[in-house]
Short mmCIF file of C-alpha atoms and ligand atoms in Angstrom, two decimals:
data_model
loop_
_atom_site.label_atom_id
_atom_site.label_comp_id
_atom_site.label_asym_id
_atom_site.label_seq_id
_atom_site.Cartn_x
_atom_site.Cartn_y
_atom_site.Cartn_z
CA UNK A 755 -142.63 54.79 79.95
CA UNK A 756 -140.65 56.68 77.38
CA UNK A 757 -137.70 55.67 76.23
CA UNK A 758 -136.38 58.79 77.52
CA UNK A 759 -135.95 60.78 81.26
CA UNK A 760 -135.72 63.99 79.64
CA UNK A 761 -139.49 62.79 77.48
CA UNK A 762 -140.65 61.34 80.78
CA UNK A 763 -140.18 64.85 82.55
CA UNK A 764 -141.68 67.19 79.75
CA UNK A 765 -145.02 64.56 79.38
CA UNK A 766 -145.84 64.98 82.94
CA UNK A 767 -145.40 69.15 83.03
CA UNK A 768 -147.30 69.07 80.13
CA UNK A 769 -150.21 66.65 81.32
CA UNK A 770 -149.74 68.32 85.26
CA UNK A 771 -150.46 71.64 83.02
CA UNK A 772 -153.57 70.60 80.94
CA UNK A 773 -155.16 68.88 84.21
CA UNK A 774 -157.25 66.81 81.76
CA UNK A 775 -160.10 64.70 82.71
CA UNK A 776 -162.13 63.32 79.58
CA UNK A 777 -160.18 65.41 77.16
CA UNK A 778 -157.97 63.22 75.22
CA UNK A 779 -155.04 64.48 72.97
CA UNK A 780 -153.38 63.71 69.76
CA UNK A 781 -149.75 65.58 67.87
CA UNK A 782 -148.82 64.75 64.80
CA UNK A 783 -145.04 64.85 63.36
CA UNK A 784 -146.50 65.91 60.09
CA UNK A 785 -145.85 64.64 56.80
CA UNK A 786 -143.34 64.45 53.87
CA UNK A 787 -144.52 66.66 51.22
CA UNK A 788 -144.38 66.04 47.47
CA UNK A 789 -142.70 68.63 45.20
CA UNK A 790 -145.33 69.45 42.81
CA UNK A 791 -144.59 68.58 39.32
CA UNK A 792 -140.96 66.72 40.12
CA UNK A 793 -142.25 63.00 40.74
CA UNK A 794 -140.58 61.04 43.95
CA UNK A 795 -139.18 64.21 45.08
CA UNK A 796 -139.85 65.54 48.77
CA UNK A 797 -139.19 68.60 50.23
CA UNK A 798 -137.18 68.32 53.46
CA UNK A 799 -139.16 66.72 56.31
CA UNK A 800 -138.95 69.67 59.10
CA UNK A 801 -140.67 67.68 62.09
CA UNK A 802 -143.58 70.12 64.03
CA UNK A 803 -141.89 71.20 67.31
CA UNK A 804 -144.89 70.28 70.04
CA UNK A 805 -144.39 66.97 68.85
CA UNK A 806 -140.60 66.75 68.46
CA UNK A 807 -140.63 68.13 72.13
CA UNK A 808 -142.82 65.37 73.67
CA UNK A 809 -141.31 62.53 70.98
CA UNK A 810 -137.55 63.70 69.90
CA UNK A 811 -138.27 61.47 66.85
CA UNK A 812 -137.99 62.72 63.60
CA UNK A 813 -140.27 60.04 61.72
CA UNK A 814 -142.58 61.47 58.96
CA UNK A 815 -146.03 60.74 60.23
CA UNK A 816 -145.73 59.71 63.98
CA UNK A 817 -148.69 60.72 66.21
CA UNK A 818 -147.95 61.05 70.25
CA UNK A 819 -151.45 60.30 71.59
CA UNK A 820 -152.51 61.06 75.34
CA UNK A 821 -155.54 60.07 77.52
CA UNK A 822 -155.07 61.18 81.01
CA UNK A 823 -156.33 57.50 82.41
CA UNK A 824 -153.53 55.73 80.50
CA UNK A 825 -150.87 57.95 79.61
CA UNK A 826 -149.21 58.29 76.23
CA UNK A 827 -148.77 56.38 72.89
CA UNK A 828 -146.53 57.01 70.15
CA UNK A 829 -148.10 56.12 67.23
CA UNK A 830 -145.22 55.21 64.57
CA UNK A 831 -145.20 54.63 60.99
CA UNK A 832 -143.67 51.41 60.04
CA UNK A 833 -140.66 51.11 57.63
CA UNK A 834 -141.42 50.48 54.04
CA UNK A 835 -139.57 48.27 51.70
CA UNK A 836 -139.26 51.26 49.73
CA UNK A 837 -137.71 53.14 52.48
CA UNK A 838 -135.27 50.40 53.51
CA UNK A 839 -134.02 50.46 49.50
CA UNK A 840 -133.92 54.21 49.05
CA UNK A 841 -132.89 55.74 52.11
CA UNK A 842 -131.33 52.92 54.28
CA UNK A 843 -133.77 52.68 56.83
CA UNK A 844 -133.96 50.31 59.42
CA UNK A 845 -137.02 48.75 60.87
CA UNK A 846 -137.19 48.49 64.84
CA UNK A 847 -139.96 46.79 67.25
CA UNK A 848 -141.55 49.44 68.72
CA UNK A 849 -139.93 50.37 72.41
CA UNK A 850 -142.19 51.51 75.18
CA UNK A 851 -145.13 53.24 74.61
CA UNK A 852 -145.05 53.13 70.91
CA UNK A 853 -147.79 51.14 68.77
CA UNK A 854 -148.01 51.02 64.85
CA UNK A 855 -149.68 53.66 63.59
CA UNK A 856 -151.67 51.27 61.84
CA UNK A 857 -153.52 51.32 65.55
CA UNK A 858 -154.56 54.98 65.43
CA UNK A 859 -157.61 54.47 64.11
CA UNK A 860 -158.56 52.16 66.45
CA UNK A 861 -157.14 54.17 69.30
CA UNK A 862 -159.48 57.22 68.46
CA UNK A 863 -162.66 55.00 67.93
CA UNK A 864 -162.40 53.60 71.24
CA UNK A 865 -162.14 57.18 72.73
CA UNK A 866 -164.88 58.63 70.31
CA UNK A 867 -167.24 61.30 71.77
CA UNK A 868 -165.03 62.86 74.22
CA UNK A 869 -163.03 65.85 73.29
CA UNK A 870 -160.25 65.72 71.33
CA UNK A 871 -157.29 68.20 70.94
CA UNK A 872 -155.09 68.22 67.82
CA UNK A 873 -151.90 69.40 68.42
CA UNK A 874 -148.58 69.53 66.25
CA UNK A 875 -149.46 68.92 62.54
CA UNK A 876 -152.82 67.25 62.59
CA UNK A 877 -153.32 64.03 61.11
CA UNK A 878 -155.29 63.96 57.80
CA UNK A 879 -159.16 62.83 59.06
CA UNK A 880 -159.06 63.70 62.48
CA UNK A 881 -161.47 66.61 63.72
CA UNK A 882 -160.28 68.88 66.11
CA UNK A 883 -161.98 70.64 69.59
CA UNK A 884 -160.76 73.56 68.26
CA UNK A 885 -160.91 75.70 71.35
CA UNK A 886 -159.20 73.12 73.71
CA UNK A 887 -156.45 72.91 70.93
CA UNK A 888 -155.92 76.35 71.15
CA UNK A 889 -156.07 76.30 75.02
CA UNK A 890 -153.58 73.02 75.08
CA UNK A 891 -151.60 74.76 72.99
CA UNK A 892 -150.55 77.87 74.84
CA UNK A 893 -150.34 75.60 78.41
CA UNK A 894 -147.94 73.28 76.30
CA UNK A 895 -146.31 76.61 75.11
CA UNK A 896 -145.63 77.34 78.71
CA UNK A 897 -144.03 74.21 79.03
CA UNK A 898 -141.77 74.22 76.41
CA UNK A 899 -140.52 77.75 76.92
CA UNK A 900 -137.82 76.91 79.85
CA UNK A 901 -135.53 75.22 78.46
CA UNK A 902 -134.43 72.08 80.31
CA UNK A 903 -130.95 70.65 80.58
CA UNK A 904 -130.71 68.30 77.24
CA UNK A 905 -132.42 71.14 75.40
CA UNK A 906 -129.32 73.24 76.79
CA UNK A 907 -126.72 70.98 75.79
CA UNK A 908 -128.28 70.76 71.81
CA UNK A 909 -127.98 74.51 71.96
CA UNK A 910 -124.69 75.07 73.57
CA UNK A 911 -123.28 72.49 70.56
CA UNK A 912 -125.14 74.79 68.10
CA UNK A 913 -123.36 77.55 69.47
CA UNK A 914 -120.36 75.68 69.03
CA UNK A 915 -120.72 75.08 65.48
CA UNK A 916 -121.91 78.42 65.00
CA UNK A 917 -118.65 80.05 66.94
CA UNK A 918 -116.32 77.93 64.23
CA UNK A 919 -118.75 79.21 61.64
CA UNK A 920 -118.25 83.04 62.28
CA UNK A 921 -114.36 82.46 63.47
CA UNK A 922 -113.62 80.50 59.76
CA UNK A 923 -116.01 83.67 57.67
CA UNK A 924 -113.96 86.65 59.57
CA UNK A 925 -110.53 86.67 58.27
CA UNK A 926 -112.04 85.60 54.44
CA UNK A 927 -114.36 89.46 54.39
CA UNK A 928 -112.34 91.42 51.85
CA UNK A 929 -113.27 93.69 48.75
CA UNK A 930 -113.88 90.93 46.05
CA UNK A 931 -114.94 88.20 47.60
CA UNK A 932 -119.22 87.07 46.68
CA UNK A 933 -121.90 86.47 49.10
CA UNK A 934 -122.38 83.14 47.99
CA UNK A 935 -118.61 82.13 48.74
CA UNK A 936 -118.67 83.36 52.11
CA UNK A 937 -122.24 81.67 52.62
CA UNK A 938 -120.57 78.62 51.81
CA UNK A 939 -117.42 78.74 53.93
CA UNK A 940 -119.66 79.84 56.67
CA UNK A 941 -121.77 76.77 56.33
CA UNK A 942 -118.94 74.55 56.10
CA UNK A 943 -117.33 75.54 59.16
CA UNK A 944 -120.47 74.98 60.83
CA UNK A 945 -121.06 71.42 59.24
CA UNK A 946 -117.22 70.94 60.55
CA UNK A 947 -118.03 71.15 63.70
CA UNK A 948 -120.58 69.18 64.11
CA UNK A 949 -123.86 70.94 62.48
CA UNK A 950 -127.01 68.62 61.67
CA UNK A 951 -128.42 71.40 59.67
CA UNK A 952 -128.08 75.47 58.81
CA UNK A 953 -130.94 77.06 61.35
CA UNK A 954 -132.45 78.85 58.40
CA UNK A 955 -131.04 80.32 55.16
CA UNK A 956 -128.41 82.23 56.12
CA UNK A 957 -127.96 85.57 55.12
CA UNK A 958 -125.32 87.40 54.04
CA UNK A 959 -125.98 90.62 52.41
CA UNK A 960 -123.37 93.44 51.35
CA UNK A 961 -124.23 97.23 50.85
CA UNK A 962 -128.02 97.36 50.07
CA UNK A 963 -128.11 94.14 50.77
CA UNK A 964 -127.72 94.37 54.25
CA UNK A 965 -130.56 96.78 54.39
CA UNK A 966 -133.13 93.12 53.10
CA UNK A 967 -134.05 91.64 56.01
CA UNK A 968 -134.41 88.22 54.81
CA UNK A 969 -131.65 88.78 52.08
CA UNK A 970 -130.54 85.76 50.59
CA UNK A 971 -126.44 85.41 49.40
CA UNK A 972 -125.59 85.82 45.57
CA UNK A 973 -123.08 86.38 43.66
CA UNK A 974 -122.87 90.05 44.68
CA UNK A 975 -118.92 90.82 45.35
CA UNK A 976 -118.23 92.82 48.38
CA UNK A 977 -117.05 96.29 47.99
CA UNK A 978 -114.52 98.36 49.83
CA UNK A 979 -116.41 100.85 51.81
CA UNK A 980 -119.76 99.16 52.44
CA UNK A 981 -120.99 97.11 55.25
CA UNK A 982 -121.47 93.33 55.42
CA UNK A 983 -124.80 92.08 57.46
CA UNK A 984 -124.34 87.85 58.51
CA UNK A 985 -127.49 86.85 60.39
CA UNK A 986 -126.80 82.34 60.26
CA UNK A 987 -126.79 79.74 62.80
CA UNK A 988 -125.99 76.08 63.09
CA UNK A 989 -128.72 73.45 64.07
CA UNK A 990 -127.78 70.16 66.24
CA UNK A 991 -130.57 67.38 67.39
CA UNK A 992 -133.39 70.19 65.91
CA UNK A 993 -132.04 73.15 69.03
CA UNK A 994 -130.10 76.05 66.67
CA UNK A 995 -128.34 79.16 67.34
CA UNK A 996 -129.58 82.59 65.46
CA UNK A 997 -126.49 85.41 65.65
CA UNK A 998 -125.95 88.20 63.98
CA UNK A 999 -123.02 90.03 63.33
CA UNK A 1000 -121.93 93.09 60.75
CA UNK A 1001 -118.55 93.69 59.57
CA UNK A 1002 -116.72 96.72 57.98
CA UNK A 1003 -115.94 94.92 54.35
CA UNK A 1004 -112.49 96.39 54.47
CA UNK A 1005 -111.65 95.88 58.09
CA UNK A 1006 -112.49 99.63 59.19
CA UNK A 1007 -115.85 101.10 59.70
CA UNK A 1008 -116.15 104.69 58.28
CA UNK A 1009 -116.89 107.75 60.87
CA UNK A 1010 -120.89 107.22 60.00
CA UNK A 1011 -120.93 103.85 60.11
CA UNK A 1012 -119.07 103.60 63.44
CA UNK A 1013 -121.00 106.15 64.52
CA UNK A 1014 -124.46 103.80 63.56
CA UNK A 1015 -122.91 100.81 64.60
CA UNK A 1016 -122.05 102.05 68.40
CA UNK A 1017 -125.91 103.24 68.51
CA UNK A 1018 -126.86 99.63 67.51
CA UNK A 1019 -124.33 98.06 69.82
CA UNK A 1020 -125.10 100.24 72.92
CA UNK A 1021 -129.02 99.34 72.63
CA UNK A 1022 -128.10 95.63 72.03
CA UNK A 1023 -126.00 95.63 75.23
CA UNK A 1024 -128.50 97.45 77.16
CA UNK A 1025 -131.33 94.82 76.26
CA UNK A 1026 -129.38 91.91 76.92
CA UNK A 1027 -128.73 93.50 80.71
CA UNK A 1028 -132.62 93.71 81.36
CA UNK A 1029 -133.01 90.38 80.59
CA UNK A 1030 -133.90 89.38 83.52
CA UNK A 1031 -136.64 86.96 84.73
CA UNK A 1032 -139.89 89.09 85.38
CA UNK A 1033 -138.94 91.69 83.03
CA UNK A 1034 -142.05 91.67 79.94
CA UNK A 1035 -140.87 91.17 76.52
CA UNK A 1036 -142.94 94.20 75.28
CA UNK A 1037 -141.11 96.45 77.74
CA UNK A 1038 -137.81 95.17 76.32
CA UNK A 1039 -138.55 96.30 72.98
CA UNK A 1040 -139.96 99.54 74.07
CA UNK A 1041 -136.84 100.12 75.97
CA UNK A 1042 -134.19 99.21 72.68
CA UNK A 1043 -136.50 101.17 70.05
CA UNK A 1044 -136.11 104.27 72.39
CA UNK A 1045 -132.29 103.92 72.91
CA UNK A 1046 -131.91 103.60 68.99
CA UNK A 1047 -134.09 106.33 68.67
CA UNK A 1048 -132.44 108.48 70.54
CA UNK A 1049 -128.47 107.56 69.16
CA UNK A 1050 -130.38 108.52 66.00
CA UNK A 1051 -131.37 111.81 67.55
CA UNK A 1052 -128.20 112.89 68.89
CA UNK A 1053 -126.73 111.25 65.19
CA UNK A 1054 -129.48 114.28 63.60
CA UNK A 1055 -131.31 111.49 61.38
CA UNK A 1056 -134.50 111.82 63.75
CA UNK A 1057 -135.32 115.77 65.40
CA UNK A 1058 -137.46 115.21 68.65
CA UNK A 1059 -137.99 113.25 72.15
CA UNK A 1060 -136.95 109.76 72.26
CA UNK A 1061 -140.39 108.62 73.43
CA UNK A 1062 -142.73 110.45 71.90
CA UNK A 1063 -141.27 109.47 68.48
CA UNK A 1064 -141.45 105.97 69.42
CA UNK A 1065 -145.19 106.83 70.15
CA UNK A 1066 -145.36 107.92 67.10
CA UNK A 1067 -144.04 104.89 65.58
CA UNK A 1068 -140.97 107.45 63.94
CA UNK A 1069 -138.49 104.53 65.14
CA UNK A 1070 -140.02 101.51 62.89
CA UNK A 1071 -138.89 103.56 59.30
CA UNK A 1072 -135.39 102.23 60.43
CA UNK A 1073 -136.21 99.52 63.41
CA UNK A 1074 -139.05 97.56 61.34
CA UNK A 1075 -138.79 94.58 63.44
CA UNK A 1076 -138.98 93.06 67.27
CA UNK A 1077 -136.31 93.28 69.64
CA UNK A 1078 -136.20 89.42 69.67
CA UNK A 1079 -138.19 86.17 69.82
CA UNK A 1080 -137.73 82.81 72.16
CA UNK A 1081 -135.13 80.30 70.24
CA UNK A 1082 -134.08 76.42 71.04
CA UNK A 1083 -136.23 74.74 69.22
CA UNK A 1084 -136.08 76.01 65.76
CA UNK A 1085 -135.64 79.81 65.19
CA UNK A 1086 -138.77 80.82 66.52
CA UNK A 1087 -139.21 78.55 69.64
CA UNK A 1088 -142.84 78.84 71.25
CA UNK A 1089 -143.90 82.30 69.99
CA UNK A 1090 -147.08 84.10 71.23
CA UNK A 1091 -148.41 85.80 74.84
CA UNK A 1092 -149.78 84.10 77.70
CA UNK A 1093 -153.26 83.13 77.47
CA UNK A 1094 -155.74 84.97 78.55
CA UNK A 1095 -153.55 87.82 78.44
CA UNK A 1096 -154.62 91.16 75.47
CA UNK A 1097 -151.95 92.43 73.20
CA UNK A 1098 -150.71 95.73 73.99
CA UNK A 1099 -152.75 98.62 72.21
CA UNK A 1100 -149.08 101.14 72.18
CA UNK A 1101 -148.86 101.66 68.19
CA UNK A 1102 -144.92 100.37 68.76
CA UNK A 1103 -146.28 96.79 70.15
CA UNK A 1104 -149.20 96.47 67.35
CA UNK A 1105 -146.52 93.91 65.82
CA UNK A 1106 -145.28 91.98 68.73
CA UNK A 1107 -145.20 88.28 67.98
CA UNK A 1108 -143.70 87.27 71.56
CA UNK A 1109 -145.48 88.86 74.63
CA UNK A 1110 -144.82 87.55 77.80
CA UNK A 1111 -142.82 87.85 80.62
CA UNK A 1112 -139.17 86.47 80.89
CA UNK A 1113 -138.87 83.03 83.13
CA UNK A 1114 -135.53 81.44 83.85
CA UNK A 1115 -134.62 79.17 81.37
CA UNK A 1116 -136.25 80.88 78.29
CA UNK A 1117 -133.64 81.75 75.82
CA UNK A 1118 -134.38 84.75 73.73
CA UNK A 1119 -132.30 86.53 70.32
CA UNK A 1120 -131.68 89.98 71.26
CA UNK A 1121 -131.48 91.66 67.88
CA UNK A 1122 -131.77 95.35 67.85
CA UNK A 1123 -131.14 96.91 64.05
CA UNK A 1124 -130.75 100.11 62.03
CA UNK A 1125 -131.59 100.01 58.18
CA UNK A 1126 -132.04 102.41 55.32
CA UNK A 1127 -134.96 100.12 53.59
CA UNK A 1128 -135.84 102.11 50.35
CA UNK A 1129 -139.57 100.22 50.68
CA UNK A 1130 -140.14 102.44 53.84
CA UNK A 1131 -138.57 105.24 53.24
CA UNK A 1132 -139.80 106.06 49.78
CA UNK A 1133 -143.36 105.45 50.47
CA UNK A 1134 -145.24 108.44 50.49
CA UNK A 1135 -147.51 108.33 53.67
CA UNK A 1136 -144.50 107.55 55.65
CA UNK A 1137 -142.69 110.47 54.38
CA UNK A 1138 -145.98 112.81 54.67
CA UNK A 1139 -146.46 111.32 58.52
CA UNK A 1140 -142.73 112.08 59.81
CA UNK A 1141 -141.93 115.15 57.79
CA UNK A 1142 -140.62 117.19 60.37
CA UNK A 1143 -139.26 114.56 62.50
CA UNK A 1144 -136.53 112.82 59.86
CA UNK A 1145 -133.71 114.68 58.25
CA UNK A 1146 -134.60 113.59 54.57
CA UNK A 1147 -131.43 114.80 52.68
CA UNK A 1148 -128.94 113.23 55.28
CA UNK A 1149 -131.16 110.18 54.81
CA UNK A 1150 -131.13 109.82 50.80
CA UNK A 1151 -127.49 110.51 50.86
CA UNK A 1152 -127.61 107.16 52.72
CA UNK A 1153 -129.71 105.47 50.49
CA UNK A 1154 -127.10 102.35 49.61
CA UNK A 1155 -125.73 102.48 53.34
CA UNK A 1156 -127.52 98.93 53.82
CA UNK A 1157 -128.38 97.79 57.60
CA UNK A 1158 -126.59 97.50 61.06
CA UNK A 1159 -127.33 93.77 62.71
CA UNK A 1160 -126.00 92.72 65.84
CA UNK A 1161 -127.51 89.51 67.38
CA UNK A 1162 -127.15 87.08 70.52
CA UNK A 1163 -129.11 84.58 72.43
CA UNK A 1164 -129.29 85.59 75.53
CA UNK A 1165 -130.40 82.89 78.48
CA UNK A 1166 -132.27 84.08 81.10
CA UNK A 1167 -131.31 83.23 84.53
CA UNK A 1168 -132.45 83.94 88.44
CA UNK A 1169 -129.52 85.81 88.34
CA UNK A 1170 -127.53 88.04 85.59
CA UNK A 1171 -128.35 87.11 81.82
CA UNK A 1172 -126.48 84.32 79.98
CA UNK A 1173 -124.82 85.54 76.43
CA UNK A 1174 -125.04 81.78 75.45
CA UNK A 1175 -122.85 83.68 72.08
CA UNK A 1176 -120.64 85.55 73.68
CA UNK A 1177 -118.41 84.09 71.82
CA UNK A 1178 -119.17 85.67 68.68
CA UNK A 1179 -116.87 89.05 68.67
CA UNK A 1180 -118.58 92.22 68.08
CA UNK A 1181 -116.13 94.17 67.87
N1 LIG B 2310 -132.39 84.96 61.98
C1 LIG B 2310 -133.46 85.46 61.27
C2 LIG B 2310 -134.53 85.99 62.12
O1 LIG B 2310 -134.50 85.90 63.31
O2 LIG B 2310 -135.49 86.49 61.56
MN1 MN B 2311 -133.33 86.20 65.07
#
């Protein structure tokens, strides 16, 4: 028995889902890894999610074994002397169902010649049936998609610390201030109230900036006039928050930037109301890129029919990325399609990392976006292919305008959607 109801419910969906017979199982933590070149120093451990699902341990190296006639063994590494004198650890006998991992080897050899799939990080030495991994792998996908209720409560305290995060950065956006110092008051407020971790490197980009989708803070100083992109979120017990929000740097949006930002806002707001269960995540992002498409038509950046410029893939020089992906468990939480299942062959869905229809209890980011991205719209076959459909002048004039961001996690429900950061003002 697990130590834990919450691990005791998630092993059995996962084994009533894999219906195994003589298959056996094995996911590994993964390991610490060495920074080349800089002797005893480790990169931060970032545990591999199937496993931190079925274990909720964090221990480099762990392996959560399963053989359908006997259940499941955790397979833990013991505490070093080196690791009691360095980092304070503390050894404990292993609870219920967990073995040395000194007994792994053993474990396998006693099981050898049946099929064996690796998930998680596999373990150095061990050889993988790599077609039932890959089919274990999108059942336990399934699994872990719905989140249950301890998953909720780690992700309603992320959105906790994130809230205090984004209520401590608003009043502190003023001509003047850097990146970086907002970055770090942002973070702080989050590891006020109660963050374990940041979610992944914030962002915070000003004027251009905000136009880098993965911008990282510097010592830029904000200036009056431009626009101010945060996309952060706090982590607690491994479940994080992802929100985006974009901010007038001197408290009042111009006309054009209003005008952008109410386009952005409208098609975020009208994606988080059809998330509802049934409703396919490739739809969802059909739906937003032709509702930005067309505020940029009526806006005269983009000359033509909503759809047919989506066909035409017209939307993507200034919406280069999907409407949203699952999050809980880590910033991208249980990507992919459902198996068996062939991706979409519309030219707007070629990209689509999450494909599958919404179920109650998945939480997904809904994060629709306008940019002006030099790197697409100076390249020349992108210019040649839309020609007629983009107003070119009005769109070098806004060359520096940056990037509009705005960014929830919604929760689906059997009834209306959940804005689990509702929190966040928008406005
Ligand atoms: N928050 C960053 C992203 O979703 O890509
Ligand atoms: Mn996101």
């Amino acid at each position: 028995m697990p130590p834990k109801p919450y691990l005791d419910r998630r092993r059995a969906a996962a084994a009533a889902r894999w219906e195994l017979r003589d298959e056996v199982v094995v996911i590994g933590a993964g390991d610490l890894l060495g920074k080349p070149g800089r002797g005893d120093q480790k990169y931060p451990f970032h545990v591999h999610p199937e496993y931190f699902y079925l274990a909720d341990r964090l221990r480099p190296g762990s392996v959560l074994a399963f053989d359908p006639a006997e259940g499941w063994t955790d397979f833990v590494p013991e505490v070093t002397e080196d690791e009691r004198v360095w980092e304070g650890a503390v050894p404990a006998d292993p609870g219920p169902g967990e073995a040395p991992h000194a007994e792994l080897d053993g474990w396998l050899s006693a099981r050898s010649g049946r099929p064996l799939a690796v998930l998680g990080a596999p373990p150095a030495g061990v050889e993988a049936d790599e077609e039932l991994t890959e089919r274990l792998r999108g059942l336990l996908s399934m699994v872990r998609r719905p989140k249950d209720d301890e998953e909720l409560a780690r992700m309603r305290a992320a959105v906790r610390a994130t809230e205090a995060g984004y209520a401590a950065l608003r009043p502190l956006i003023r001509p003047g201030v850097t990146e970086r110092a907002l970055q770090v008051e942002l973070e702080a407020a989050f590891f006020r109230a109660g963050a374990d971790a940041t979610a992944y490197g914030t962002i915070v980009g000003s004027g251009p900036n905000a136009a880098v989708l993965h911008f990282e803070p510097g010592a830029r100083a904000l200036r009056a006039g431009e626009l101010l992109l945060i996309d952060a979120g706090a982590e607690v017990g491994g479940y994080v928050a992802d929100v985006s929000r974009t901010y007038p740097v001197d408290g009042r949006f111009t006309p054009e930037q209003q005008a952008l930002y109410d386009v952005v806002l409208a098609a975020e707001e009208a994606s988080i109301a059809r998330c509802r269960a049934g409703t396919e995540v490739r739809d969802l992002h059909l739906a937003a890129a032709v509702d930005l498409t067309r505020g940029l038509v009526e806006l005269g950046l983009l000359r033509g029919d909503p759809e047919s410029l989506v066909e035409q893939e017209a939307h993507s020089l200034f919406f280069p990325h999907g409407i949203g992906h699952l999050v809980g468990l880590g910033v991208r939480d249980a990507a992919g399609g459902v198996p068996g299942r062939k991706p979409s062959e519309h030219p707007a869905l070629k990209k689509l990392r999450t494909d599958l229809p919404l179920e109650p209890g998945m939480a997904i980011t809904i994060e629709p976006g306008i940019y002006f991205i030099p790197a697409l719209l100076d390249d020349p076959a992108r210019r040649e292919r839309h020609r007629d459909q983009v107003d070119w002048d009005r769109v070098e004039r806004l060359r520096d305008f940056g990037g509009i961001r705005i960014e929830d996690d919604v929760l689906v429900t059997a009834g209306d959607p959940e804005i689990l950061t509702a929190g966040i003002p928008k406005r």
